[in-house]
């Protein structure tokens, strides 16, 4: 990874993209430090630290890089955009007009879908901004609870979520790519120093719990190794191309393979499942029922819902990204076939069966990584107080985004440093 970053830095074009990405991330972090007016931050921070640990608001606070507990302009983080993306992509399957727009209208259709997603983000931002305003109002942490203060706070939260969406799009277009994921990556990473300090402070305060902290650190390292291993795993289906004569030349006859990644959808099922699974808890917390079992991220009910949603979104994204019928038709057009299966429908059915098997394995892997820390926190008070329930989700997002970013840089390096036969 470090070698890739060093090589990318030597290329002027990539160096500009890296610097631009860092500049956008810096602006995002600066926005996380600017609080909205009319809020008593000391009271809000004390309430978060005293009453909202291990609740969904604590999870949202981690995903926002601490902006939620400080009521900054970026308090809503990228959650409105993620929720809008889920809604629009589901509607693209349910509504034929949107499906035609996304598949048949090419680049123009994708632009229209992106525009609809932006407007939906603003609407969801308004709803969540209003809900967060009602939440902090119920905690009596406002210095002014008049109508003007409400308008300013809600519009500031909504504008902040729209600005984050725009910053992510700028990284995707002019930076190293994958802008929304990089902003989420920066939010989670920014919390690591604070969590490490809290962990060390906890060991100093209770020396007898040092072995639990050591086990959690070893578990995190093992989790990182597993994530990297699975991300590089793939199922290779052998493909044989028939010989054919074109003019005076003979083409084909070679053997190759069709690669199918085990974790084809990356970190998206985790991100989207977390957003959906936390909806009941978010409603419970925003309506002043933060002590309810639904507002906790360390109970078995939340873990089961989270696990099932991860499996659903893993299948959902593998279906969108990989079409067995299209792959089988392309093989048939180019004279390729899978040994033991006739071209056409038998080939597509075989590819579909393989896809279902590896998607199930990848989904279970994602679910275990995300849910095991939650179950550990259910049965260990020390682990729960350390925030270990948030560890699985955070680690898989951070490692997944880091791997995807490095691969994107490697692909761009390959395009710029390709050596032909004459070199």
CSV table of C-alpha atoms in Angstrom, one decimal:
chain,number,residue,atom,x,y,z
A,1,UNK,CA,0.0,0.0,0.0
A,2,UNK,CA,2.8,2.4,1.0
A,3,UNK,CA,4.7,1.5,-2.2
A,4,UNK,CA,1.6,2.4,-4.3
A,5,UNK,CA,1.2,5.7,-2.5
A,6,UNK,CA,4.8,6.5,-3.1
A,7,UNK,CA,4.6,5.6,-6.8
A,8,UNK,CA,1.4,7.6,-7.2
A,9,UNK,CA,3.0,10.7,-5.6
A,10,UNK,CA,5.8,10.6,-8.2
A,11,UNK,CA,3.2,11.1,-11.0
A,12,UNK,CA,2.2,14.8,-11.3
A,13,UNK,CA,-1.4,14.1,-12.3
A,14,UNK,CA,-2.0,11.6,-9.4
A,15,UNK,CA,-0.2,13.9,-7.0
A,16,UNK,CA,-2.7,16.7,-7.8
A,17,UNK,CA,-5.6,14.2,-7.3
A,18,UNK,CA,-4.2,13.1,-3.9
A,19,UNK,CA,-3.6,16.7,-2.8
A,20,UNK,CA,-7.1,17.7,-3.9
A,21,UNK,CA,-8.6,14.8,-2.0
A,22,UNK,CA,-6.7,15.7,1.2
A,23,UNK,CA,-7.9,19.3,0.8
A,24,UNK,CA,-11.5,18.2,0.6
A,25,UNK,CA,-11.0,16.0,3.6
A,26,UNK,CA,-9.5,18.9,5.5
A,27,UNK,CA,-12.4,21.1,4.7
A,28,UNK,CA,-14.8,18.4,5.9
A,29,UNK,CA,-12.9,18.1,9.2
A,30,UNK,CA,-13.0,21.9,9.6
A,31,UNK,CA,-16.7,21.8,9.1
A,32,UNK,CA,-16.9,19.1,11.8
A,33,UNK,CA,-15.5,21.7,14.3
A,34,UNK,CA,-18.0,24.5,13.5
A,35,UNK,CA,-21.0,24.2,15.9
A,36,UNK,CA,-24.5,25.5,15.0
A,37,UNK,CA,-25.8,28.5,17.0
A,38,UNK,CA,-28.2,28.4,20.0
A,39,UNK,CA,-26.8,25.1,21.4
A,40,UNK,CA,-25.1,24.7,24.8
A,41,UNK,CA,-22.3,22.3,23.8
A,42,UNK,CA,-21.1,21.5,27.3
A,43,UNK,CA,-24.6,20.2,28.3
A,44,UNK,CA,-25.0,18.3,25.1
A,45,UNK,CA,-21.6,16.6,25.4
A,46,UNK,CA,-22.2,15.6,29.0
A,47,UNK,CA,-25.6,14.2,28.0
A,48,UNK,CA,-24.0,12.1,25.2
A,49,UNK,CA,-21.3,10.8,27.4
A,50,UNK,CA,-23.6,10.0,30.3
A,51,UNK,CA,-26.8,8.7,28.8
A,52,UNK,CA,-26.3,7.7,25.1
A,53,UNK,CA,-23.4,5.3,25.2
A,54,UNK,CA,-23.9,2.1,23.2
A,55,UNK,CA,-27.1,3.6,21.7
A,56,UNK,CA,-27.7,4.2,18.0
A,57,UNK,CA,-26.8,7.9,18.6
A,58,UNK,CA,-23.4,6.7,19.7
A,59,UNK,CA,-23.1,4.7,16.5
A,60,UNK,CA,-24.2,7.7,14.4
A,61,UNK,CA,-21.7,9.9,16.3
A,62,UNK,CA,-18.8,7.5,15.4
A,63,UNK,CA,-19.9,7.6,11.7
A,64,UNK,CA,-20.0,11.4,11.8
A,65,UNK,CA,-16.5,11.7,13.4
A,66,UNK,CA,-17.9,13.2,16.6
A,67,UNK,CA,-19.9,15.9,14.8
A,68,UNK,CA,-23.3,14.6,16.2
A,69,UNK,CA,-22.3,15.0,19.8
A,70,UNK,CA,-21.0,18.5,19.1
A,71,UNK,CA,-24.0,19.7,17.0
A,72,UNK,CA,-21.8,20.9,14.2
A,73,UNK,CA,-22.9,21.9,10.7
A,74,UNK,CA,-21.9,18.4,9.6
A,75,UNK,CA,-23.8,16.6,12.4
A,76,UNK,CA,-25.9,14.6,10.0
A,77,UNK,CA,-22.8,13.4,8.2
A,78,UNK,CA,-23.4,11.3,5.0
A,79,UNK,CA,-26.4,9.4,6.5
A,80,UNK,CA,-29.0,11.4,4.4
A,81,UNK,CA,-27.1,10.6,1.2
A,82,UNK,CA,-26.7,6.9,2.1
A,83,UNK,CA,-30.4,6.6,2.9
A,84,UNK,CA,-31.4,8.4,-0.3
A,85,UNK,CA,-29.1,6.1,-2.4
A,86,UNK,CA,-30.8,3.0,-0.8
A,87,UNK,CA,-34.3,4.4,-1.5
A,88,UNK,CA,-33.5,5.3,-5.1
A,89,UNK,CA,-31.8,2.1,-6.0
A,90,UNK,CA,-34.7,0.0,-4.5
A,91,UNK,CA,-37.1,2.2,-6.5
A,92,UNK,CA,-35.1,1.5,-9.7
A,93,UNK,CA,-36.0,-2.1,-9.3
A,94,UNK,CA,-39.6,-1.5,-8.3
A,95,UNK,CA,-40.5,1.3,-10.8
A,96,UNK,CA,-40.0,0.3,-14.5
A,97,UNK,CA,-39.5,4.0,-15.6
A,98,UNK,CA,-36.6,4.4,-13.3
A,99,UNK,CA,-35.1,1.1,-14.3
A,100,UNK,CA,-35.2,2.0,-18.0
A,101,UNK,CA,-33.7,5.4,-17.1
A,102,UNK,CA,-30.8,3.8,-15.2
A,103,UNK,CA,-30.1,0.9,-17.7
A,104,UNK,CA,-31.2,2.1,-21.2
A,105,UNK,CA,-30.5,5.8,-21.3
A,106,UNK,CA,-26.8,5.5,-20.7
A,107,UNK,CA,-24.8,8.3,-19.2
A,108,UNK,CA,-27.7,10.7,-19.4
A,109,UNK,CA,-29.9,8.4,-17.5
A,110,UNK,CA,-27.3,8.0,-14.7
A,111,UNK,CA,-27.2,11.8,-14.5
A,112,UNK,CA,-30.9,11.9,-14.0
A,113,UNK,CA,-30.8,9.2,-11.3
A,114,UNK,CA,-28.0,11.1,-9.6
A,115,UNK,CA,-30.1,14.3,-9.7
A,116,UNK,CA,-33.1,12.5,-8.1
A,117,UNK,CA,-30.8,11.2,-5.4
A,118,UNK,CA,-29.5,14.7,-4.6
A,119,UNK,CA,-33.1,16.0,-4.2
A,120,UNK,CA,-34.0,13.0,-2.0
A,121,UNK,CA,-30.9,13.7,0.1
A,122,UNK,CA,-32.1,17.2,0.8
A,123,UNK,CA,-35.6,16.0,1.8
A,124,UNK,CA,-34.2,13.3,4.1
A,125,UNK,CA,-31.7,15.9,5.5
A,126,UNK,CA,-34.7,18.2,6.4
A,127,UNK,CA,-36.5,15.3,8.1
A,128,UNK,CA,-33.4,14.2,10.1
A,129,UNK,CA,-32.4,17.8,10.8
A,130,UNK,CA,-35.9,18.4,12.3
A,131,UNK,CA,-35.7,15.2,14.3
A,132,UNK,CA,-32.2,16.1,15.7
A,133,UNK,CA,-33.5,19.6,16.6
A,134,UNK,CA,-36.4,18.0,18.5
A,135,UNK,CA,-34.0,15.7,20.3
A,136,UNK,CA,-31.6,18.4,21.5
A,137,UNK,CA,-34.7,20.5,22.5
A,138,UNK,CA,-36.0,17.7,24.6
A,139,UNK,CA,-32.6,17.6,26.4
A,140,UNK,CA,-33.0,21.3,27.3
A,141,UNK,CA,-29.6,22.2,25.8
A,142,UNK,CA,-30.8,25.1,23.6
A,143,UNK,CA,-30.0,28.6,24.6
A,144,UNK,CA,-33.0,29.8,22.5
A,145,UNK,CA,-35.9,27.6,21.6
A,146,UNK,CA,-37.8,30.1,19.5
A,147,UNK,CA,-39.0,29.6,15.9
A,148,UNK,CA,-36.1,31.5,14.4
A,149,UNK,CA,-33.5,29.3,16.3
A,150,UNK,CA,-35.4,26.2,15.0
A,151,UNK,CA,-35.3,27.4,11.4
A,152,UNK,CA,-31.5,28.3,11.6
A,153,UNK,CA,-30.6,25.0,13.3
A,154,UNK,CA,-32.6,22.7,10.9
A,155,UNK,CA,-31.5,24.5,7.7
A,156,UNK,CA,-27.9,24.5,8.9
A,157,UNK,CA,-28.0,20.7,9.5
A,158,UNK,CA,-29.7,20.2,6.1
A,159,UNK,CA,-27.2,22.4,4.3
A,160,UNK,CA,-24.3,20.6,5.9
A,161,UNK,CA,-25.5,17.2,4.7
A,162,UNK,CA,-26.0,18.6,1.2
A,163,UNK,CA,-22.5,20.2,1.3
A,164,UNK,CA,-21.0,16.8,2.4
A,165,UNK,CA,-22.7,15.2,-0.6
A,166,UNK,CA,-21.1,17.8,-2.9
A,167,UNK,CA,-17.7,17.3,-1.3
A,168,UNK,CA,-17.9,13.6,-1.9
A,169,UNK,CA,-18.8,14.2,-5.6
A,170,UNK,CA,-15.8,16.5,-6.0
A,171,UNK,CA,-13.5,13.7,-4.7
A,172,UNK,CA,-15.1,11.2,-7.1
A,173,UNK,CA,-14.7,13.5,-10.1
A,174,UNK,CA,-11.4,15.3,-9.4
A,175,UNK,CA,-9.8,13.3,-6.7
A,176,UNK,CA,-8.8,9.6,-6.3
A,177,UNK,CA,-12.5,8.5,-6.6
A,178,UNK,CA,-15.0,6.9,-4.2
A,179,UNK,CA,-15.7,10.2,-2.5
A,180,UNK,CA,-18.5,9.3,-0.1
A,181,UNK,CA,-16.5,6.3,1.2
A,182,UNK,CA,-13.4,8.4,1.7
A,183,UNK,CA,-15.4,10.9,3.7
A,184,UNK,CA,-16.8,8.1,5.8
A,185,UNK,CA,-13.3,6.7,6.2
A,186,UNK,CA,-12.0,10.1,7.4
A,187,UNK,CA,-14.9,10.3,9.9
A,188,UNK,CA,-14.1,6.9,11.5
A,189,UNK,CA,-10.3,7.4,11.5
A,190,UNK,CA,-10.7,10.7,13.3
A,191,UNK,CA,-12.2,8.9,16.3
A,192,UNK,CA,-9.4,6.3,16.6
A,193,UNK,CA,-7.0,8.5,18.7
A,194,UNK,CA,-9.8,9.4,21.2
A,195,UNK,CA,-10.9,5.7,21.4
A,196,UNK,CA,-7.3,4.6,22.0
A,197,UNK,CA,-6.8,7.2,24.8
A,198,UNK,CA,-10.1,6.1,26.4
A,199,UNK,CA,-9.0,2.5,26.2
A,200,UNK,CA,-5.6,3.3,27.9
A,201,UNK,CA,-7.4,5.3,30.5
A,202,UNK,CA,-9.8,2.4,31.2
A,203,UNK,CA,-6.8,0.0,31.7
A,204,UNK,CA,-5.2,2.5,34.1
A,205,UNK,CA,-8.4,2.9,36.1
A,206,UNK,CA,-9.1,-0.8,36.2
A,207,UNK,CA,-5.7,-2.7,35.9
A,208,UNK,CA,-7.5,-6.1,36.2
A,209,UNK,CA,-9.1,-5.6,32.8
A,210,UNK,CA,-5.9,-5.3,30.8
A,211,UNK,CA,-6.3,-8.8,29.4
A,212,UNK,CA,-9.7,-8.0,28.0
A,213,UNK,CA,-8.2,-4.9,26.2
A,214,UNK,CA,-5.4,-7.1,24.9
A,215,UNK,CA,-7.8,-9.7,23.6
A,216,UNK,CA,-9.8,-6.9,21.8
A,217,UNK,CA,-6.7,-5.6,20.2
A,218,UNK,CA,-5.7,-9.1,19.0
A,219,UNK,CA,-9.2,-9.6,17.7
A,220,UNK,CA,-9.1,-6.4,15.8
A,221,UNK,CA,-5.7,-7.4,14.2
A,222,UNK,CA,-7.1,-10.9,13.3
A,223,UNK,CA,-10.2,-9.2,11.8
A,224,UNK,CA,-8.0,-6.9,9.6
A,225,UNK,CA,-6.1,-10.0,8.3
A,226,UNK,CA,-9.3,-11.8,7.5
A,227,UNK,CA,-10.8,-8.8,5.7
A,228,UNK,CA,-7.7,-8.4,3.5
A,229,UNK,CA,-7.7,-12.1,2.8
A,230,UNK,CA,-11.4,-12.3,1.8
A,231,UNK,CA,-11.1,-9.1,-0.3
A,232,UNK,CA,-8.4,-10.7,-2.5
A,233,UNK,CA,-10.3,-14.0,-2.8
A,234,UNK,CA,-12.1,-14.9,-6.0
A,235,UNK,CA,-13.7,-17.9,-7.7
A,236,UNK,CA,-12.2,-18.5,-11.1
A,237,UNK,CA,-14.4,-20.3,-13.7
A,238,UNK,CA,-12.4,-21.8,-16.6
A,239,UNK,CA,-13.3,-20.5,-20.0
A,240,UNK,CA,-12.3,-22.0,-23.3
A,241,UNK,CA,-12.4,-20.1,-26.6
A,242,UNK,CA,-13.0,-22.0,-29.9
A,243,UNK,CA,-10.7,-21.5,-32.8
A,244,UNK,CA,-12.0,-19.4,-35.7
A,245,UNK,CA,-10.6,-18.2,-39.0
A,246,UNK,CA,-10.9,-14.5,-39.9
A,247,UNK,CA,-9.4,-13.9,-43.3
A,248,UNK,CA,-6.0,-15.6,-43.3
A,249,UNK,CA,-5.6,-15.6,-39.6
A,250,UNK,CA,-6.7,-18.0,-36.9
A,251,UNK,CA,-8.1,-16.6,-33.6
A,252,UNK,CA,-9.0,-18.2,-30.3
A,253,UNK,CA,-8.1,-21.6,-29.0
A,254,UNK,CA,-6.7,-20.2,-25.7
A,255,UNK,CA,-7.9,-21.0,-22.2
A,256,UNK,CA,-8.6,-18.3,-19.6
A,257,UNK,CA,-10.9,-17.8,-16.6
A,258,UNK,CA,-13.8,-15.8,-15.5
A,259,UNK,CA,-13.0,-14.2,-12.1
A,260,UNK,CA,-15.8,-13.7,-9.6
A,261,UNK,CA,-14.9,-12.0,-6.3
A,262,UNK,CA,-16.1,-13.5,-3.0
A,263,UNK,CA,-16.9,-10.1,-1.6
A,264,UNK,CA,-18.2,-8.5,-4.8
A,265,UNK,CA,-20.1,-5.6,-3.2
A,266,UNK,CA,-17.3,-4.5,-0.9
A,267,UNK,CA,-18.3,-2.5,2.2
A,268,UNK,CA,-21.7,-1.3,0.8
A,269,UNK,CA,-23.8,-4.0,2.4
A,270,UNK,CA,-22.4,-3.0,5.8
A,271,UNK,CA,-23.0,0.7,5.3
A,272,UNK,CA,-26.5,0.3,4.0
A,273,UNK,CA,-27.5,-2.4,6.5
A,274,UNK,CA,-26.3,-0.2,9.3
A,275,UNK,CA,-28.5,2.7,8.0
A,276,UNK,CA,-31.6,0.5,7.8
A,277,UNK,CA,-31.0,-1.5,11.0
A,278,UNK,CA,-30.6,1.7,13.0
A,279,UNK,CA,-33.9,3.2,11.8
A,280,UNK,CA,-36.1,1.9,14.7
A,281,UNK,CA,-33.4,2.8,17.2
A,282,UNK,CA,-33.0,6.3,15.6
A,283,UNK,CA,-36.8,6.9,15.9
A,284,UNK,CA,-36.7,5.7,19.5
A,285,UNK,CA,-33.8,8.0,20.4
A,286,UNK,CA,-35.1,11.0,18.5
A,287,UNK,CA,-38.5,10.7,20.2
A,288,UNK,CA,-36.9,10.8,23.6
A,289,UNK,CA,-36.9,7.0,24.3
A,290,UNK,CA,-33.1,6.6,24.4
A,291,UNK,CA,-33.5,4.2,27.3
A,292,UNK,CA,-35.6,1.8,25.2
A,293,UNK,CA,-34.2,-1.6,24.1
A,294,UNK,CA,-34.7,-0.5,20.5
A,295,UNK,CA,-32.3,2.4,21.0
A,296,UNK,CA,-29.4,0.1,21.9
A,297,UNK,CA,-26.7,-1.3,19.5
A,298,UNK,CA,-25.7,-3.9,22.0
A,299,UNK,CA,-28.7,-6.2,22.1
A,300,UNK,CA,-29.4,-9.5,20.3
A,301,UNK,CA,-32.4,-8.1,18.4
A,302,UNK,CA,-30.4,-5.4,16.8
A,303,UNK,CA,-27.6,-8.0,15.9
A,304,UNK,CA,-30.1,-10.4,14.2
A,305,UNK,CA,-31.7,-7.6,12.2
A,306,UNK,CA,-28.3,-6.2,11.2
A,307,UNK,CA,-27.1,-9.7,10.2
A,308,UNK,CA,-30.1,-10.4,8.0
A,309,UNK,CA,-29.9,-7.0,6.3
A,310,UNK,CA,-26.2,-7.5,5.5
A,311,UNK,CA,-27.1,-10.8,3.7
A,312,UNK,CA,-30.0,-9.0,1.8
A,313,UNK,CA,-27.8,-6.1,0.6
A,314,UNK,CA,-25.0,-8.5,-0.4
A,315,UNK,CA,-27.3,-10.4,-2.7
A,316,UNK,CA,-28.9,-7.1,-3.8
A,317,UNK,CA,-25.6,-5.6,-4.9
A,318,UNK,CA,-24.3,-8.8,-6.5
A,319,UNK,CA,-27.4,-9.0,-8.6
A,320,UNK,CA,-27.0,-5.4,-9.7
A,321,UNK,CA,-23.3,-5.6,-10.5
A,322,UNK,CA,-23.1,-9.1,-12.1
A,323,UNK,CA,-25.7,-10.3,-14.7
A,324,UNK,CA,-25.1,-14.0,-15.5
A,325,UNK,CA,-27.3,-13.8,-18.7
A,326,UNK,CA,-25.3,-10.9,-20.0
A,327,UNK,CA,-22.0,-12.7,-19.3
A,328,UNK,CA,-23.2,-15.9,-20.9
A,329,UNK,CA,-24.3,-14.0,-24.1
A,330,UNK,CA,-21.0,-12.2,-24.3
A,331,UNK,CA,-19.1,-15.5,-24.0
A,332,UNK,CA,-21.3,-17.0,-26.8
A,333,UNK,CA,-20.7,-14.0,-29.1
A,334,UNK,CA,-16.9,-14.2,-28.7
A,335,UNK,CA,-16.8,-18.0,-29.2
A,336,UNK,CA,-16.2,-18.8,-25.6
A,337,UNK,CA,-17.7,-21.5,-23.4
A,338,UNK,CA,-17.4,-23.1,-20.0
A,339,UNK,CA,-16.2,-26.7,-20.3
A,340,UNK,CA,-19.0,-29.1,-19.6
A,341,UNK,CA,-21.8,-26.6,-20.2
A,342,UNK,CA,-23.5,-25.6,-23.5
A,343,UNK,CA,-23.5,-21.9,-24.5
A,344,UNK,CA,-26.6,-19.9,-23.7
A,345,UNK,CA,-29.0,-20.8,-20.9
A,346,UNK,CA,-27.1,-23.7,-19.4
A,347,UNK,CA,-24.0,-21.5,-19.0
A,348,UNK,CA,-26.0,-18.6,-17.4
A,349,UNK,CA,-27.7,-21.0,-15.0
A,350,UNK,CA,-24.3,-22.4,-13.9
A,351,UNK,CA,-22.8,-18.9,-13.5
A,352,UNK,CA,-25.9,-17.9,-11.4
A,353,UNK,CA,-25.5,-21.0,-9.1
A,354,UNK,CA,-21.8,-20.1,-8.6
A,355,UNK,CA,-22.7,-16.5,-7.9
A,356,UNK,CA,-25.3,-17.4,-5.3
A,357,UNK,CA,-22.9,-19.7,-3.5
A,358,UNK,CA,-20.0,-17.2,-3.3
A,359,UNK,CA,-22.4,-14.3,-2.5
A,360,UNK,CA,-23.8,-16.3,0.5
A,361,UNK,CA,-20.2,-17.0,1.7
A,362,UNK,CA,-19.3,-13.3,1.3
A,363,UNK,CA,-22.5,-12.2,3.0
A,364,UNK,CA,-22.0,-14.5,6.0
A,365,UNK,CA,-18.4,-13.3,6.3
A,366,UNK,CA,-19.5,-9.7,6.4
A,367,UNK,CA,-22.3,-10.5,8.9
A,368,UNK,CA,-19.9,-12.3,11.2
A,369,UNK,CA,-17.3,-9.4,11.1
A,370,UNK,CA,-20.1,-6.9,11.9
A,371,UNK,CA,-22.1,-8.9,14.4
A,372,UNK,CA,-19.6,-10.7,16.6
A,373,UNK,CA,-18.4,-7.5,18.4
A,374,UNK,CA,-22.0,-6.6,19.1
A,375,UNK,CA,-22.6,-10.1,20.7
A,376,UNK,CA,-19.3,-9.7,22.7
A,377,UNK,CA,-20.6,-6.4,24.0
A,378,UNK,CA,-23.9,-8.1,25.0
A,379,UNK,CA,-22.2,-10.4,27.4
A,380,UNK,CA,-19.3,-8.3,28.6
A,381,UNK,CA,-19.9,-5.0,30.4
A,382,UNK,CA,-16.2,-4.0,30.1
A,383,UNK,CA,-16.3,-4.6,26.4
A,384,UNK,CA,-19.6,-2.7,26.0
A,385,UNK,CA,-18.2,0.3,27.8
A,386,UNK,CA,-15.1,0.3,25.6
A,387,UNK,CA,-17.3,0.7,22.5
A,388,UNK,CA,-16.3,-2.7,21.0
A,389,UNK,CA,-19.8,-3.1,19.5
A,390,UNK,CA,-18.8,-0.4,17.0
A,391,UNK,CA,-15.5,-2.0,16.2
A,392,UNK,CA,-16.5,-4.6,13.6
A,393,UNK,CA,-18.4,-2.1,11.4
A,394,UNK,CA,-15.7,0.6,11.7
A,395,UNK,CA,-12.8,-1.8,10.9
A,396,UNK,CA,-14.4,-3.4,7.9
A,397,UNK,CA,-15.4,0.1,6.5
A,398,UNK,CA,-11.9,1.5,7.1
A,399,UNK,CA,-10.0,-1.5,5.7
A,400,UNK,CA,-12.4,-1.9,2.8
A,401,UNK,CA,-12.2,1.7,1.7
A,402,UNK,CA,-8.4,1.7,2.1
A,403,UNK,CA,-8.1,-1.4,-0.2
A,404,UNK,CA,-10.5,0.1,-2.8
A,405,UNK,CA,-8.6,3.4,-2.8
A,406,UNK,CA,-5.2,1.7,-3.2
A,407,UNK,CA,-6.6,-0.4,-6.1
A,408,UNK,CA,-8.0,2.7,-7.8
A,409,UNK,CA,-4.5,4.3,-7.6
A,410,UNK,CA,-2.9,1.1,-8.9
A,411,UNK,CA,-5.2,1.1,-11.9
A,412,UNK,CA,-4.4,4.7,-12.7
A,413,UNK,CA,-0.7,4.0,-12.3
A,414,UNK,CA,-1.0,1.1,-14.7
A,415,UNK,CA,-2.6,3.3,-17.3
A,416,UNK,CA,0.2,5.9,-17.0
A,417,UNK,CA,3.1,3.5,-16.7
A,418,UNK,CA,2.2,0.8,-19.2
A,419,UNK,CA,5.2,-0.7,-20.9
A,420,UNK,CA,4.8,-2.1,-24.4
A,421,UNK,CA,6.7,-4.8,-26.2
A,422,UNK,CA,9.3,-2.3,-27.6
A,423,UNK,CA,10.4,-1.2,-24.1
